[in-house]
Each structure stands twice: as structure tokens, then as C-alpha cells.
Short mmCIF file of N, CA and C in Angstrom, two decimals:
data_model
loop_
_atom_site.label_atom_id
_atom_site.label_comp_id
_atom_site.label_asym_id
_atom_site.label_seq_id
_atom_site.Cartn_x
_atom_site.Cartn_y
_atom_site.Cartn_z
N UNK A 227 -14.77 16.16 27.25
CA UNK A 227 -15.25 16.91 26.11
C UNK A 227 -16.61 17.50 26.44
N UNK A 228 -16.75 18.46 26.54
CA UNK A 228 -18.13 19.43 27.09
C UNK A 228 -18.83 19.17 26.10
N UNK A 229 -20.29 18.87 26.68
CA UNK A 229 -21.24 18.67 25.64
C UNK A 229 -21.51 17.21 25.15
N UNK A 230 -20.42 16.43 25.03
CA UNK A 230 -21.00 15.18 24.49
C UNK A 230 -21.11 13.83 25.87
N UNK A 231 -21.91 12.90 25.60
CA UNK A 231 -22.26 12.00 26.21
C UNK A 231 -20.73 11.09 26.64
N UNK A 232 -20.81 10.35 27.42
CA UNK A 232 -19.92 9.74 28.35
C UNK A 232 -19.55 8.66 26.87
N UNK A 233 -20.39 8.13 26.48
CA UNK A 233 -19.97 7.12 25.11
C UNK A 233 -19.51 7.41 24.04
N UNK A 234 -19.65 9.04 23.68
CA UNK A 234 -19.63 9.22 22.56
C UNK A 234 -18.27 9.58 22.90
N UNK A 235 -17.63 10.37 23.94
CA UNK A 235 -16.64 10.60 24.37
C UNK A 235 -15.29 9.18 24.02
N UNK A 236 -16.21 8.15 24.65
CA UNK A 236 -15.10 6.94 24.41
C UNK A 236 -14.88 6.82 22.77
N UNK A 237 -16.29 6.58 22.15
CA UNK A 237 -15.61 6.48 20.65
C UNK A 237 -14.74 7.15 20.04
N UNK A 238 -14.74 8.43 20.47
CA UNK A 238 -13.67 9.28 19.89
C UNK A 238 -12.41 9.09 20.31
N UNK A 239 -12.29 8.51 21.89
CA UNK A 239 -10.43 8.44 21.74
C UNK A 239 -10.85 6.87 21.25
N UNK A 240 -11.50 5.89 21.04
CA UNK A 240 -11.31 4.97 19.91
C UNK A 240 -10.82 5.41 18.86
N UNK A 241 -10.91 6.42 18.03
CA UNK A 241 -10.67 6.60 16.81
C UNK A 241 -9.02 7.40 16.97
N UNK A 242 -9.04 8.32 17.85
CA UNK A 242 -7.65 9.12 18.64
C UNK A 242 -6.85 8.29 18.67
N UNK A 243 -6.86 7.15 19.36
CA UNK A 243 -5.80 6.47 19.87
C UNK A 243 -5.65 4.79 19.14
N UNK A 244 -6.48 4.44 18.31
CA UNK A 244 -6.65 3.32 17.53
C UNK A 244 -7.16 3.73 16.32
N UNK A 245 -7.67 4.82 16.00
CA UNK A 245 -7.79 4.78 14.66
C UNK A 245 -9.12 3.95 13.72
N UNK A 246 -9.93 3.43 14.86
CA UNK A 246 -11.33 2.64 14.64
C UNK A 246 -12.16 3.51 15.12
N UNK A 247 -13.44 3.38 13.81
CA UNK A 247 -14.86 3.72 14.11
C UNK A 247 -15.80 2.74 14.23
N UNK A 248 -16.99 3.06 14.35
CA UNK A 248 -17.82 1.78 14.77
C UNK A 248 -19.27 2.36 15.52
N UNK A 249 -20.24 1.32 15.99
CA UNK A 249 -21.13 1.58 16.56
C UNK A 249 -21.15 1.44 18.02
N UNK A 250 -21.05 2.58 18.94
CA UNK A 250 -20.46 2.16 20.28
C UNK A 250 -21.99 1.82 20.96
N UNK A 251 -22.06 1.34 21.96
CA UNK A 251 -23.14 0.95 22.97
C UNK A 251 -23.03 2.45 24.08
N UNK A 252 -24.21 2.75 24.61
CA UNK A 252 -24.85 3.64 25.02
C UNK A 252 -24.29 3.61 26.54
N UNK A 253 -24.33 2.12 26.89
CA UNK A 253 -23.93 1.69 28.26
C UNK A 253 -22.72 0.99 28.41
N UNK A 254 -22.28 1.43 29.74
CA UNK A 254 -20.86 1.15 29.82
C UNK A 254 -20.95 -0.43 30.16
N UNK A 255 -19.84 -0.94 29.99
CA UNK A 255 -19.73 -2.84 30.66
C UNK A 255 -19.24 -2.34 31.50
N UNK A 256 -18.67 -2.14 32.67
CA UNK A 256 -18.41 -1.33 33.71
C UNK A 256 -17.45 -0.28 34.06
N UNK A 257 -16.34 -0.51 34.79
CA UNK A 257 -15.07 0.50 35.00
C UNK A 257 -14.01 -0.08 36.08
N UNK A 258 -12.71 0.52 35.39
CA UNK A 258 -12.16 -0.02 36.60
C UNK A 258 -11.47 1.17 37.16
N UNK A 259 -10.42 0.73 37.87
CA UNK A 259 -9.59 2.12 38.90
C UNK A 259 -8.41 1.77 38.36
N UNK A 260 -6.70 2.65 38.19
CA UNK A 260 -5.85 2.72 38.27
C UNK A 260 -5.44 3.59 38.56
N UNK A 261 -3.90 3.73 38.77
CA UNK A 261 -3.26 4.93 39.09
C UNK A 261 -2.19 5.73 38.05
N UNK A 262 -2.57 6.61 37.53
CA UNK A 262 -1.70 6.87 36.60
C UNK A 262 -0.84 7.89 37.32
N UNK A 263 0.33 7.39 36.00
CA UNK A 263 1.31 8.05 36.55
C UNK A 263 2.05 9.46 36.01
N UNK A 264 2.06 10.63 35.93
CA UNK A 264 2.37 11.51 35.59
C UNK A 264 3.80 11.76 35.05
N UNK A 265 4.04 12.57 34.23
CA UNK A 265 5.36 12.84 33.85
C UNK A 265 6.55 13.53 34.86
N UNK A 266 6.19 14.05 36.14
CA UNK A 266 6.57 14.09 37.17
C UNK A 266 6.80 13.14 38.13
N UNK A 267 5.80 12.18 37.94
CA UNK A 267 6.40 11.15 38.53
C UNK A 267 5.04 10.72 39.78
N UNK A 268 4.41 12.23 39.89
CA UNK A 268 3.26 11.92 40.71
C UNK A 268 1.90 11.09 40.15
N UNK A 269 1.04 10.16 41.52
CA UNK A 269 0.46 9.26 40.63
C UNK A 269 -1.06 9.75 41.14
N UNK A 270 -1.96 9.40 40.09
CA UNK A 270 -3.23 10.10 40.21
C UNK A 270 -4.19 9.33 40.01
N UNK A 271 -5.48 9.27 40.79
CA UNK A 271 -5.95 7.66 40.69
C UNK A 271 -7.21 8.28 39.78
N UNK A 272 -7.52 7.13 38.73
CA UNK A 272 -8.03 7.54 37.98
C UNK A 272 -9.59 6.17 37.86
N UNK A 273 -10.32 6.73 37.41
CA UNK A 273 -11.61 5.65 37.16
C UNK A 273 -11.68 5.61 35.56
N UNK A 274 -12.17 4.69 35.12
CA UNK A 274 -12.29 4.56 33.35
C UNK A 274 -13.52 3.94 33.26
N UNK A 275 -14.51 4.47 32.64
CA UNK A 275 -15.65 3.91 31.82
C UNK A 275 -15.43 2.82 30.88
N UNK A 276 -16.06 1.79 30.30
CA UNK A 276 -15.47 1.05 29.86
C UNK A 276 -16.70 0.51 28.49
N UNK A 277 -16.72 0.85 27.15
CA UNK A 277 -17.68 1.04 26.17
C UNK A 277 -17.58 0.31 25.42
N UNK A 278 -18.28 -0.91 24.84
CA UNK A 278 -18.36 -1.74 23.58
C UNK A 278 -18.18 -0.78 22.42
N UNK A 279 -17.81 -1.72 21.59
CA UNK A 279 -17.49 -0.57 20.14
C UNK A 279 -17.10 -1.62 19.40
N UNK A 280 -18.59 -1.57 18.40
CA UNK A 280 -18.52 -2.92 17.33
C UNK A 280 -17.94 -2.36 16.07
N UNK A 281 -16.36 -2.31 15.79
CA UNK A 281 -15.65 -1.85 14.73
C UNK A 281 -16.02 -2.01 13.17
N UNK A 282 -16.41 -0.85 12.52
CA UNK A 282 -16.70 -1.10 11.17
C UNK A 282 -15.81 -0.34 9.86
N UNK A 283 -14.78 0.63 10.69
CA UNK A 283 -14.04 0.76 10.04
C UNK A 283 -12.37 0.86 10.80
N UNK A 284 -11.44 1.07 10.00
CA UNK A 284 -10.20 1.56 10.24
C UNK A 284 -9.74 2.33 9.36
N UNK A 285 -8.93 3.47 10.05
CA UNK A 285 -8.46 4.35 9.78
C UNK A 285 -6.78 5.02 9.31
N UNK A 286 -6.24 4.66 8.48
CA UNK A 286 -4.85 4.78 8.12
C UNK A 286 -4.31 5.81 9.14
N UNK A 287 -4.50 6.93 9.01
CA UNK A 287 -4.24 7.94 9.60
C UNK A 287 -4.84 8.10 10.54
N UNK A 288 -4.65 8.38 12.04
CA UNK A 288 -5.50 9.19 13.59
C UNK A 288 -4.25 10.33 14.43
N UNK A 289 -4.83 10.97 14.58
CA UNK A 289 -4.01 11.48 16.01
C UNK A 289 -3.17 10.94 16.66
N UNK A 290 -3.59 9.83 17.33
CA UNK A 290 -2.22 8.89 18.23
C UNK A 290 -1.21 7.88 17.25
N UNK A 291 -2.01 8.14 16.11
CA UNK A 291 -0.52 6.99 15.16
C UNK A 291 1.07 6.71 15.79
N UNK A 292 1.64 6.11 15.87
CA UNK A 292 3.12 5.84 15.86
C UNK A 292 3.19 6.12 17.76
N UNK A 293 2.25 5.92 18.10
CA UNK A 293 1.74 6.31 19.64
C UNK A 293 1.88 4.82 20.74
N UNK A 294 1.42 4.10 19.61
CA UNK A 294 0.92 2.85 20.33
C UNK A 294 1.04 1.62 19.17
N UNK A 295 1.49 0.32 19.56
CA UNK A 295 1.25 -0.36 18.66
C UNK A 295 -0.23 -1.07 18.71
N UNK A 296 -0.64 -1.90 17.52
CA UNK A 296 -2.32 -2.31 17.97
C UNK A 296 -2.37 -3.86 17.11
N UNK A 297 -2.64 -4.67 17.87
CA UNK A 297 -2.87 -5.85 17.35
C UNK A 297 -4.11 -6.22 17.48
N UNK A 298 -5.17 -7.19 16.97
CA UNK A 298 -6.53 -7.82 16.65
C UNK A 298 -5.92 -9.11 17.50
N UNK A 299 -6.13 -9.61 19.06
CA UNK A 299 -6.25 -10.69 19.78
C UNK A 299 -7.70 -10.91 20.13
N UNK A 300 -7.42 -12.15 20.32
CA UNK A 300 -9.14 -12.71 20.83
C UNK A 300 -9.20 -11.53 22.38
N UNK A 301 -10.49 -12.04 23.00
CA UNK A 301 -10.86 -10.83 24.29
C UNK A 301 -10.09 -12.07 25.32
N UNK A 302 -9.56 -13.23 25.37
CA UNK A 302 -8.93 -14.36 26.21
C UNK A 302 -7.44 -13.33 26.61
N UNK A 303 -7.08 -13.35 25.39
CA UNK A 303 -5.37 -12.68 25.00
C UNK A 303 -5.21 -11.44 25.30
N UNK A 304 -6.59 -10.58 25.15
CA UNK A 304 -6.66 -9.12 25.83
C UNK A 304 -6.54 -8.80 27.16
N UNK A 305 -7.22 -9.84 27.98
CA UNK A 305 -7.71 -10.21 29.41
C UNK A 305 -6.46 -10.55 29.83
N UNK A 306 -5.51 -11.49 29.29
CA UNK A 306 -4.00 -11.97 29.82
C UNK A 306 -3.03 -10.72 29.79
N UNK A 307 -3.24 -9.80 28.79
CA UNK A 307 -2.36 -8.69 28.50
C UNK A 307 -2.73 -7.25 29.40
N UNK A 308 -3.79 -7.76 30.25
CA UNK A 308 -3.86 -6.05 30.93
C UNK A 308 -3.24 -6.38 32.29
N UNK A 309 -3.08 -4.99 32.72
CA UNK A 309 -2.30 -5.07 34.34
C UNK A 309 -3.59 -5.13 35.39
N UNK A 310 -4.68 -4.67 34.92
CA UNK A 310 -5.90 -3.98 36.26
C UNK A 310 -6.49 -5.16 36.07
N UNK A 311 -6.31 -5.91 37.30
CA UNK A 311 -7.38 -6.70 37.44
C UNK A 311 -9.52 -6.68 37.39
N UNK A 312 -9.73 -5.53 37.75
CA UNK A 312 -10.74 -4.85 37.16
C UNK A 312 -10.79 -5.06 35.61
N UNK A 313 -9.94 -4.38 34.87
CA UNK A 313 -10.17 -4.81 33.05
C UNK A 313 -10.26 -5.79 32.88
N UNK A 314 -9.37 -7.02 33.41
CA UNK A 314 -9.54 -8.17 33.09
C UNK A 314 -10.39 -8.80 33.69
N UNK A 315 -11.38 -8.60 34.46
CA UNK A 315 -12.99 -9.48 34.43
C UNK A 315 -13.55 -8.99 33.53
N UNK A 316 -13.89 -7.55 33.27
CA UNK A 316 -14.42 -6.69 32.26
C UNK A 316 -14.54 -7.19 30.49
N UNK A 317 -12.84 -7.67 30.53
CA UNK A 317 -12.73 -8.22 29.33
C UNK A 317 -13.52 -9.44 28.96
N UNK A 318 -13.37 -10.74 30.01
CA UNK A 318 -13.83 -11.48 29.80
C UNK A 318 -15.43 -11.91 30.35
N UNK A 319 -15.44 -11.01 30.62
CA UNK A 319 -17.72 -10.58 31.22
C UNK A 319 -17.87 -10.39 29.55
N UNK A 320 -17.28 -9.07 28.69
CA UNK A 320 -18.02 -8.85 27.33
C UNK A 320 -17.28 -10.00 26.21
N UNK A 321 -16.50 -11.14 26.57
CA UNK A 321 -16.57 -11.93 25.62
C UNK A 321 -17.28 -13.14 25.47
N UNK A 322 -17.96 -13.28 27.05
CA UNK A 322 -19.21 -14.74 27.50
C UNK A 322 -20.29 -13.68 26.71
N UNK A 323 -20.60 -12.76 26.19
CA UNK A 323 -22.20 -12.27 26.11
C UNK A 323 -21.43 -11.58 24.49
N UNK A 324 -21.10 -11.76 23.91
CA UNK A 324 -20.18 -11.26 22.79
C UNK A 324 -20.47 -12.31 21.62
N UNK A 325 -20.95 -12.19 20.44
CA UNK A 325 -21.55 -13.23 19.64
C UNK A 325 -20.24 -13.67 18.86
N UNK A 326 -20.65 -15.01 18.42
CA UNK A 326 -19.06 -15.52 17.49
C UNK A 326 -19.40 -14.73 16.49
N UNK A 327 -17.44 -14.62 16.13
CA UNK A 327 -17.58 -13.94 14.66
C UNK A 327 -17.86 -14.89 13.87
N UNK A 328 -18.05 -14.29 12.56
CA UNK A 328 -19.20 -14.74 11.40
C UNK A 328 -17.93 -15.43 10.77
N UNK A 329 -18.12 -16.76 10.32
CA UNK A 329 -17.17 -18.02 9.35
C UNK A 329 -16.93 -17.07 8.22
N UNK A 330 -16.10 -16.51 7.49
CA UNK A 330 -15.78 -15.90 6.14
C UNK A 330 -15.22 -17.13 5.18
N UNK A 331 -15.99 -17.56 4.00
CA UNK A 331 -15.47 -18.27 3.36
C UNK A 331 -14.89 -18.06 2.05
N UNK A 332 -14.04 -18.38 1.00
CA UNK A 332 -13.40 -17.83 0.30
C UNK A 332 -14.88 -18.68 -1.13
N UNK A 333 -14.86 -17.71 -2.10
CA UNK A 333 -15.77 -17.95 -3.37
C UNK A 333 -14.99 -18.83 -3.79
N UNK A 334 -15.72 -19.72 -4.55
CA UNK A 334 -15.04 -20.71 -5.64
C UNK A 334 -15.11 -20.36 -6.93
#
């Protein structure tokens, strides 16, 4: 996207492709490599930036809807579910430095 910053870039296919907004971090947690694969069949090696993004909203409606399914797993279950070994240190580097979520208790 011409013109905008490498982060701001990620938040937006956050919201494209998941449908979450939020406050993204400036700096990447790192990147990894894969090879994607084209609709031809040819494969193209690709690098990915990789951006915290502390979610404060969701979005019914995005662009990629009915695209992808999306579940809320811990960053343990995220880390087990990727193929790039690269993501999965990545994952679990930003869940050792990643604060617990906050106890929600129900009013009496």
C-alpha cells in the first residue's frame, strides 16, 4: 500500500482478513519466510513482517468474510497450528513477554 508504514499496512489486512481493529505496535516481533503457492501452481518465496495488534474491536462485516474461519486460541494452540517453523518461535517469543489477560468477574 503506497504511502503507509510497514505496521499500519499489517493492521489493515488485520481488519481485511479477520475483521479486528486494535492498537498495533510500531515494531515488528520479527518475520518469517515461506513459499507461497500460486494459482498456477508456481511457488514464490515470500518474507512476512510480523505485528502485535492488541484487539479492541470486532467487526461483523470485512472484506475477507466467509474467506477464512477464525477462532480465539491461547498463543500455545496458535504456535501448534502453524506450518513455518519461523511463526512458531515468533508465536511463542510474543506470548513469554505478553501480559495475562485480566480475571473478568461476573457482578453480584
Amino acid at each position: 500500500m503506497p504511502g503507509k508504514l510497514s505496521h499500519e499496512v499489517a493492521a489493515r489486512e488485520a481488519y481485511e482478513e479477520a475483521g479486528v481493529r486494535g492498537v498495533v505496535e510500531t515494531e515488528p516481533l520479527g518475520s518469517f519466510g515461506y513459499d507461497k503457492v500460486l494459482k498456477d501452481g508456481i511457488q514464490v518465496p515470500c518474507r512476512v513482517q510480523v505485528y502485535a495488534l492488541e484487539v479492541n474491536e470486532l467487526v461483523k462485516n470485512f472484506k475477507e468474510k466467509g474467506e477464512r474461519s477464525m477462532e480465539w486460541v491461547s498463543c500455545e494452540e496458535a504456535a501448534e497450528r502453524v506450518r513455518e517453523p519461523e511463526l512458531h518461535d515468533l508465536i511463542l517469543a510474543f506470548a513469554r513477554r505478553m501480559p495475562a489477560a485480566p480475571v473478568v468477574s461476573q457482578a453480584e
